mmCIF file of C-alpha atoms in Angstrom:
data_model
loop_
_atom_site.group_PDB
_atom_site.id
_atom_site.type_symbol
_atom_site.label_atom_id
_atom_site.label_comp_id
_atom_site.label_asym_id
_atom_site.label_seq_id
_atom_site.Cartn_x
_atom_site.Cartn_y
_atom_site.Cartn_z
ATOM 1 C CA UNK M 99 82.496 117.669 87.052
ATOM 2 C CA UNK M 100 83.167 116.659 83.333
ATOM 3 C CA UNK M 101 84.600 119.276 80.988
ATOM 4 C CA UNK M 102 81.363 119.681 79.262
ATOM 5 C CA UNK M 103 79.551 119.947 82.277
ATOM 6 C CA UNK M 104 82.075 122.849 83.326
ATOM 7 C CA UNK M 105 81.788 124.816 80.060
ATOM 8 C CA UNK M 106 78.084 124.562 80.171
ATOM 9 C CA UNK M 107 78.088 126.121 83.708
ATOM 10 C CA UNK M 108 80.239 129.011 82.524
ATOM 11 C CA UNK M 109 83.539 128.270 83.909
ATOM 12 C CA UNK M 110 86.568 127.450 82.254
ATOM 13 C CA UNK M 111 88.675 124.597 83.229
ATOM 14 C CA UNK M 112 91.620 125.810 84.921
ATOM 15 C CA UNK M 113 93.836 123.658 82.771
ATOM 16 C CA UNK M 114 93.376 122.698 79.404
ATOM 17 C CA UNK M 115 94.240 118.672 78.598
ATOM 18 C CA UNK M 116 97.835 118.894 77.134
ATOM 19 C CA UNK M 117 99.145 121.134 79.665
ATOM 20 C CA UNK M 118 97.661 118.791 82.379
ATOM 21 C CA UNK M 119 99.224 115.801 80.537
ATOM 22 C CA UNK M 120 102.750 117.768 80.438
ATOM 23 C CA UNK M 121 102.340 118.425 84.063
ATOM 24 C CA UNK M 122 101.608 114.798 85.227
ATOM 25 C CA UNK M 123 104.600 113.822 83.066
ATOM 26 C CA UNK M 124 106.741 116.230 84.941
ATOM 27 C CA UNK M 125 105.686 115.245 88.459
ATOM 28 C CA UNK M 126 106.201 111.564 87.337
ATOM 29 C CA UNK M 127 109.720 112.614 85.948
ATOM 30 C CA UNK M 128 110.672 114.409 89.151
ATOM 31 C CA UNK M 129 109.584 111.559 91.253
ATOM 32 C CA UNK M 130 112.001 109.406 89.407
ATOM 33 C CA UNK M 131 109.157 107.586 87.492
ATOM 34 C CA UNK M 132 107.463 106.206 90.838
ATOM 35 C CA UNK M 133 103.805 107.139 90.495
ATOM 36 C CA UNK M 134 103.164 106.910 94.259
ATOM 37 C CA UNK M 135 105.555 109.366 95.033
ATOM 38 C CA UNK M 136 104.226 111.798 92.624
ATOM 39 C CA UNK M 137 100.712 111.177 93.933
ATOM 40 C CA UNK M 138 101.980 111.386 97.504
ATOM 41 C CA UNK M 139 103.568 114.871 96.671
ATOM 42 C CA UNK M 140 100.614 116.150 94.931
ATOM 43 C CA UNK M 141 98.024 115.173 98.068
ATOM 44 C CA UNK M 142 100.703 116.852 100.111
ATOM 45 C CA UNK M 143 100.813 120.140 98.286
ATOM 46 C CA UNK M 144 97.013 119.907 97.978
ATOM 47 C CA UNK M 145 96.646 119.503 101.797
ATOM 48 C CA UNK M 146 98.987 122.717 102.189
ATOM 49 C CA UNK M 147 96.896 124.557 99.658
ATOM 50 C CA UNK M 148 93.472 123.558 101.328
ATOM 51 C CA UNK M 149 95.038 124.688 105.102
ATOM 52 C CA UNK M 150 96.143 127.927 103.256
ATOM 53 C CA UNK M 151 93.082 128.732 101.880
ATOM 54 C CA UNK M 152 91.212 127.885 105.258
ATOM 55 C CA UNK M 153 93.458 129.974 107.436
ATOM 56 C CA UNK M 154 93.291 133.024 104.878
ATOM 57 C CA UNK M 155 89.444 132.745 104.806
ATOM 58 C CA UNK M 156 89.332 132.605 108.603
ATOM 59 C CA UNK M 157 91.829 135.719 108.557
ATOM 60 C CA UNK M 158 89.613 137.504 106.208
ATOM 61 C CA UNK M 159 86.462 137.017 107.980
ATOM 62 C CA UNK M 160 87.590 137.667 111.535
ATOM 63 C CA UNK M 161 89.323 140.890 110.027
ATOM 64 C CA UNK M 162 85.771 141.874 108.335
ATOM 65 C CA UNK M 163 83.922 141.434 111.732
ATOM 66 C CA UNK M 164 86.585 142.760 113.776
ATOM 67 C CA UNK M 165 88.224 145.273 112.078
ATOM 68 C CA UNK M 166 91.492 143.562 111.914
ATOM 69 C CA UNK M 167 93.344 140.279 111.139
ATOM 70 C CA UNK M 168 94.182 138.069 113.811
ATOM 71 C CA UNK M 169 96.304 134.658 113.256
ATOM 72 C CA UNK M 170 96.299 131.657 115.433
ATOM 73 C CA UNK M 171 94.551 129.235 112.792
ATOM 74 C CA UNK M 172 95.963 125.807 112.633
ATOM 75 C CA UNK M 173 98.646 125.724 109.856
ATOM 76 C CA UNK M 174 99.292 123.230 107.190
ATOM 77 C CA UNK M 175 101.656 120.951 109.413
ATOM 78 C CA UNK M 176 99.218 118.795 111.127
ATOM 79 C CA UNK M 177 97.244 117.959 108.025
ATOM 80 C CA UNK M 178 100.615 117.270 106.236
ATOM 81 C CA UNK M 179 101.518 115.006 109.250
ATOM 82 C CA UNK M 180 98.447 113.361 108.749
ATOM 83 C CA UNK M 181 98.713 112.738 105.093
ATOM 84 C CA UNK M 182 102.459 111.657 105.342
ATOM 85 C CA UNK M 183 101.733 109.389 108.450
ATOM 86 C CA UNK M 184 98.732 107.736 107.014
ATOM 87 C CA UNK M 185 101.128 106.920 104.073
ATOM 88 C CA UNK M 186 103.581 105.550 106.370
ATOM 89 C CA UNK M 187 101.217 103.270 108.579
ATOM 90 C CA UNK M 188 100.852 101.074 105.359
#
């Protein structure tokens, strides 16, 4: 979603443009200037966070319905393996 559209929808961007630019430069610096590595790390981190959100949402839903929270939802490792494994196949 474009920045103007996000503002029209009533939501503020989670990060401003200057902060985003600094974060991108820092990620590239931490990857020794390798943009592909910086992107791969970002994708892995995103996959982990998506899996964690899904796990927590499932735990909350189960806890709400059954009166308790149960674990057993697939963790982030298989997702991270798919991202990293896909990169190695190239």
